[in-house]
XYZ file of C-alpha atoms in Angstrom:
360
model
C 112.527 -9.456 4.215
C 113.119 -13.226 4.430
C 112.439 -15.314 7.569
C 116.143 -16.109 8.010
C 116.977 -12.548 8.401
C 114.508 -12.195 11.031
C 116.180 -15.300 12.738
C 119.722 -13.719 12.308
C 118.563 -10.502 13.800
C 117.245 -12.218 16.774
C 120.321 -14.223 17.454
C 122.569 -11.189 17.132
C 120.584 -8.804 19.258
C 118.944 -11.336 21.667
C 117.870 -9.792 24.932
C 119.103 -6.212 23.965
C 116.190 -5.848 21.406
C 113.373 -3.751 22.749
C 111.610 -2.695 19.585
C 111.118 -4.169 16.015
C 108.979 -3.400 13.035
C 108.210 -6.036 10.550
C 105.423 -4.109 8.913
C 104.603 -5.597 5.309
C 107.138 -8.516 5.672
C 104.873 -11.106 3.955
C 107.794 -13.616 3.717
C 108.100 -13.943 7.344
C 106.086 -16.984 8.911
C 105.565 -18.822 12.288
C 108.740 -20.639 12.408
C 111.011 -17.497 12.145
C 108.973 -15.620 14.798
C 108.984 -18.453 17.013
C 112.979 -18.399 16.939
C 112.643 -14.493 17.340
C 110.383 -15.083 20.424
C 112.803 -17.529 22.074
C 115.932 -15.198 21.429
C 114.189 -11.810 21.897
C 112.587 -12.175 25.410
C 112.767 -8.636 26.330
C 110.927 -7.331 23.326
C 108.383 -4.547 24.224
C 107.158 -3.251 20.810
C 106.556 -5.487 17.962
C 104.966 -4.401 14.761
C 103.585 -7.524 12.496
C 101.181 -5.302 10.363
C 100.511 -7.066 7.216
C 102.456 -10.216 7.850
C 99.950 -12.463 6.353
C 101.746 -15.871 6.820
C 101.665 -15.933 10.424
C 98.863 -17.767 12.235
C 97.889 -18.429 15.954
C 101.132 -20.385 16.284
C 103.169 -17.153 16.438
C 100.895 -15.545 19.066
C 101.607 -18.970 21.111
C 105.336 -18.175 20.749
C 105.082 -14.699 22.194
C 102.847 -15.713 24.816
C 105.270 -18.382 25.846
C 108.523 -16.331 25.842
C 107.704 -12.315 25.645
C 105.948 -11.586 28.685
C 107.263 -8.073 28.636
C 105.389 -7.210 25.449
C 103.628 -3.998 25.781
C 102.832 -2.970 22.053
C 101.675 -5.395 19.547
C 100.196 -4.672 15.889
C 98.632 -7.697 14.244
C 96.789 -5.622 11.539
C 95.553 -7.758 8.519
C 97.024 -11.050 9.957
C 94.093 -12.653 8.633
C 94.592 -16.020 9.958
C 94.608 -15.006 13.615
C 91.848 -16.604 15.548
C 90.051 -16.222 19.114
C 93.018 -18.982 20.001
C 95.685 -16.325 19.551
C 93.913 -13.892 21.938
C 93.777 -16.597 24.639
C 97.391 -17.199 24.436
C 98.165 -13.389 24.667
C 95.911 -13.036 27.479
C 97.852 -15.703 29.460
C 101.259 -14.773 28.617
C 101.432 -11.103 27.675
C 99.669 -9.582 30.512
C 101.829 -6.387 30.355
C 100.124 -5.419 27.045
C 98.977 -1.838 26.723
C 98.315 -1.570 22.785
C 96.882 -4.214 20.490
C 96.023 -3.680 16.990
C 93.617 -6.645 15.548
C 92.197 -4.468 12.723
C 90.879 -6.608 9.823
C 91.476 -9.948 11.796
C 88.026 -10.866 11.060
C 87.741 -14.131 12.517
C 87.799 -12.511 15.825
C 84.511 -12.881 17.696
C 83.227 -11.835 21.237
C 84.729 -15.132 22.859
C 88.212 -14.010 21.883
C 87.672 -10.336 23.207
C 86.480 -12.067 26.461
C 89.634 -14.107 26.729
C 91.911 -11.284 25.843
C 90.322 -8.513 28.259
C 90.386 -11.031 31.289
C 94.106 -11.461 31.255
C 95.151 -7.994 29.655
C 93.422 -5.668 32.120
C 96.176 -2.912 31.555
C 95.159 -2.154 27.912
C 95.062 1.524 26.974
C 94.367 1.139 22.946
C 92.414 -1.529 21.335
C 91.922 -1.170 17.593
C 89.412 -3.723 16.172
C 88.790 -1.969 12.836
C 87.055 -4.432 10.215
C 86.314 -7.120 12.848
C 82.990 -7.457 11.484
C 81.820 -10.526 13.695
C 81.930 -8.313 16.892
C 78.591 -7.735 18.596
C 77.503 -5.649 21.768
C 78.528 -8.467 24.027
C 82.166 -7.990 23.141
C 82.025 -4.468 24.185
C 80.430 -5.585 27.429
C 83.211 -7.599 28.206
C 85.863 -4.761 27.364
C 83.815 -2.609 29.706
C 83.886 -5.072 32.342
C 87.774 -5.371 32.610
C 89.532 -2.723 30.496
C 88.931 0.584 32.763
C 92.491 2.242 31.624
C 91.456 2.319 27.968
C 92.018 5.719 26.270
C 91.681 4.672 22.457
C 89.116 2.402 20.940
C 88.450 1.917 17.351
C 85.512 -0.027 16.107
C 85.509 1.183 12.437
C 83.234 -0.847 10.111
C 82.014 -3.202 13.132
C 78.606 -2.846 11.765
C 76.670 -5.110 14.193
C 77.272 -2.728 17.055
C 74.430 -0.937 18.382
C 73.869 1.900 20.991
C 73.723 -0.810 23.896
C 77.210 -1.691 23.173
C 78.519 1.848 23.050
C 76.520 2.738 26.141
C 78.213 -0.161 27.934
C 81.733 1.108 26.731
C 81.030 4.382 28.058
C 79.875 3.530 31.631
C 83.094 1.440 32.137
C 85.983 3.500 30.220
C 85.840 7.007 31.567
C 89.223 7.907 30.690
C 88.612 7.433 26.867
C 90.148 10.068 24.745
C 89.744 8.631 21.116
C 86.988 6.566 19.788
C 86.248 5.622 16.242
C 82.515 4.453 15.433
C 82.869 5.148 11.655
C 80.619 2.836 9.639
C 78.614 1.731 12.632
C 75.518 2.636 11.053
C 73.109 1.410 13.573
C 73.851 4.088 15.966
C 71.728 6.865 17.147
C 72.043 9.819 19.513
C 71.803 7.452 22.369
C 75.261 6.825 21.667
C 76.320 10.327 21.883
C 74.405 10.960 25.037
C 76.284 8.119 26.631
C 79.496 9.638 25.780
C 78.661 13.225 26.894
C 77.613 11.795 30.297
C 80.574 9.442 30.766
C 83.550 10.519 28.858
C 84.292 14.175 29.542
C 87.926 13.722 28.452
C 87.089 12.697 24.729
C 89.445 14.388 22.085
C 88.905 12.494 18.970
C 85.560 11.279 17.646
C 85.245 9.631 14.400
C 81.485 9.070 13.331
C 81.479 9.075 9.488
C 78.569 7.273 7.950
C 76.521 7.213 11.339
C 73.520 8.778 9.425
C 71.075 8.462 12.224
C 72.957 10.959 14.601
C 71.271 14.384 14.913
C 71.782 18.059 16.330
C 70.419 16.952 19.529
C 73.099 14.278 20.141
C 75.932 16.612 19.076
C 74.540 19.456 21.064
C 74.815 17.330 24.179
C 78.192 16.099 23.367
C 79.608 19.675 22.722
C 78.358 20.905 25.935
C 80.133 18.239 28.041
C 83.350 17.293 25.998
C 85.159 20.543 25.741
C 88.400 18.924 24.960
C 87.345 17.680 21.364
C 90.156 18.259 18.917
C 89.204 16.165 15.937
C 85.791 15.198 14.567
C 84.735 13.172 11.513
C 81.004 13.605 10.756
C 81.228 12.566 6.969
C 77.615 11.676 6.009
C 76.034 12.529 9.172
C 73.308 13.747 6.938
C 70.742 14.986 9.440
C 73.240 17.411 11.001
C 72.544 21.162 10.457
C 74.146 24.462 11.392
C 72.834 23.883 14.928
C 75.739 21.441 15.582
C 78.222 23.974 14.336
C 76.876 26.463 16.588
C 77.288 24.138 19.727
C 80.789 23.262 18.532
C 81.816 26.887 18.098
C 80.787 27.721 21.696
C 81.739 24.769 23.692
C 84.633 23.249 21.926
C 87.427 25.886 21.723
C 90.105 23.275 20.923
C 88.853 21.959 17.586
C 91.475 21.561 15.101
C 90.086 19.236 12.488
C 86.392 18.827 11.202
C 85.061 16.912 8.588
C 81.566 17.619 7.301
C 81.882 15.907 3.978
C 78.341 15.168 2.445
C 76.470 16.980 5.399
C 74.198 18.533 2.909
C 72.240 20.688 5.454
C 75.374 22.727 6.412
C 75.134 26.373 5.034
C 77.391 29.483 4.943
C 75.574 30.487 8.389
C 77.237 27.516 10.154
C 80.577 28.389 8.683
C 80.043 31.839 10.045
C 79.766 30.651 13.631
C 82.647 28.306 13.302
C 84.925 30.955 11.869
C 84.057 33.614 14.578
C 84.740 31.099 17.322
C 87.828 30.611 19.409
C 88.445 27.425 17.736
C 88.108 29.269 14.239
C 90.519 32.048 15.132
C 93.136 29.953 17.166
C 92.883 26.190 16.389
C 91.154 25.099 13.270
C 93.766 23.588 10.841
C 91.584 21.276 8.665
C 87.897 21.701 7.268
C 86.395 19.225 4.874
C 83.298 20.745 3.238
C 83.267 18.576 -0.016
C 79.613 17.913 -1.191
C 78.049 20.333 0.925
C 75.718 21.709 -1.755
C 74.570 24.795 0.136
C 78.026 26.389 0.766
C 78.910 29.235 -1.474
C 81.651 31.742 -1.728
C 80.161 33.654 1.305
C 81.539 30.697 3.543
C 84.806 31.404 2.006
C 84.796 35.013 3.099
C 83.959 33.842 6.648
C 86.821 31.470 6.690
C 89.431 34.169 6.147
C 88.921 34.723 9.943
C 90.732 31.266 10.337
C 94.193 32.245 10.229
C 95.571 28.831 11.079
C 93.634 26.953 8.264
C 95.886 24.540 6.405
C 93.633 22.460 4.190
C 90.194 23.116 2.916
C 88.066 20.523 1.080
C 85.482 21.876 -1.417
C 85.020 18.870 -3.942
C 81.589 19.068 -5.598
C 80.520 22.511 -3.787
C 78.890 23.636 -6.766
C 78.039 27.048 -5.816
C 81.799 27.919 -4.735
C 83.807 29.530 -7.645
C 87.148 30.039 -8.639
C 86.884 33.751 -7.993
C 85.949 32.939 -4.425
C 88.993 30.754 -3.707
C 91.297 33.144 -5.128
C 89.760 35.862 -3.058
C 90.201 33.624 0.022
C 93.719 32.658 -0.844
C 94.913 36.180 -1.103
C 94.222 36.738 2.654
C 95.117 32.974 3.515
C 98.085 32.200 0.999
C 99.404 29.155 2.863
C 96.017 27.143 2.924
C 95.690 24.306 0.373
C 92.438 24.381 -1.214
C 91.039 21.033 -2.991
C 88.273 21.742 -5.367
C 87.011 20.631 -8.646
C 85.457 22.596 -11.444
C 83.471 20.562 -14.284
C 84.223 21.944 -17.750
C 81.492 24.110 -19.312
C 78.694 22.279 -21.342
C 79.444 22.976 -24.927
C 76.887 24.616 -27.253
C 74.490 22.438 -29.285
C 75.622 21.653 -32.541
C 74.175 23.528 -35.648
C 71.093 22.029 -36.761
C 70.273 20.423 -33.385
C 71.670 16.929 -34.313
C 74.832 16.856 -32.052
C 74.651 15.322 -28.555
C 74.778 17.473 -25.806
C 77.193 16.698 -22.949
C 77.024 16.715 -19.272
C 78.967 19.142 -17.281
C 81.065 16.473 -15.964
C 82.293 15.296 -19.341
C 85.602 16.424 -20.791
C 85.722 16.895 -24.751
C 88.569 14.929 -26.152
């Protein structure tokens, strides 16, 4: 899509246009969007995801002419800086949703400027904003008490101190992504448990310091949990599954990829729980090395299961999967079985291949 097309759309639609997606329109730049902003002053929902040509100039235009804007997606607009956030905060005070993922020039100063003006934000997505530190989270906590969704994926400088601040100020939080925030410990889970009882989605992949103790407290206080991504939370054991089974009856999706201490016994508790019987749709167990066919027998109780990940579960067999699918024919099972190691060549001179190699 060329810039002139956007200009023509804006001239034809004018004040009638409320929603527009230009996702991936790499040919659209600041000049076209200035014309758009001038003509479409009633725009409420604007998606500029992947419009990599735009700069702070576009945000100035939106700030000046589009005061009714509620939803703005600037994902991967990598030229955006703190100046854009200052402009948005001054002119777009009705903003409820803002996605700044991978805008990696943003710092705590930009966040402070933003939240001072946009206090009604309900969703703020900051994936890959790698310069953000705890002080940015403190600013969010001070001004944005309506937030229900926050995403800090790969904001690796964030520590427990920042998460604790967020939890103390954002009691309505329903979805939180902390995946890749590798400094976090159980102190963050404790803060969530004590302050955010409405939590439904928690993504904590690669937070390798989190333990059963933290998830126990979380499960006992956050009974509305529906989706949890615990990939590479390598310290958790079946104890976490026991607590989730008892206290989180709404759980629909659970990732335990690379949680190598999980055993068949943990799956037994999950399968026999209310969520197992009634809600569980997705379960990811890839690289859980202690899982065997016994776990698949337990999962036959999960009548609503739709997808099961079993890559590199080396003790799971084709026969075990076949037996389970006989009981749950609708479930999609993703697994991998390495080819059998060929015998040594006669005379011992041939090279022996590992089980992961395919003979061509």
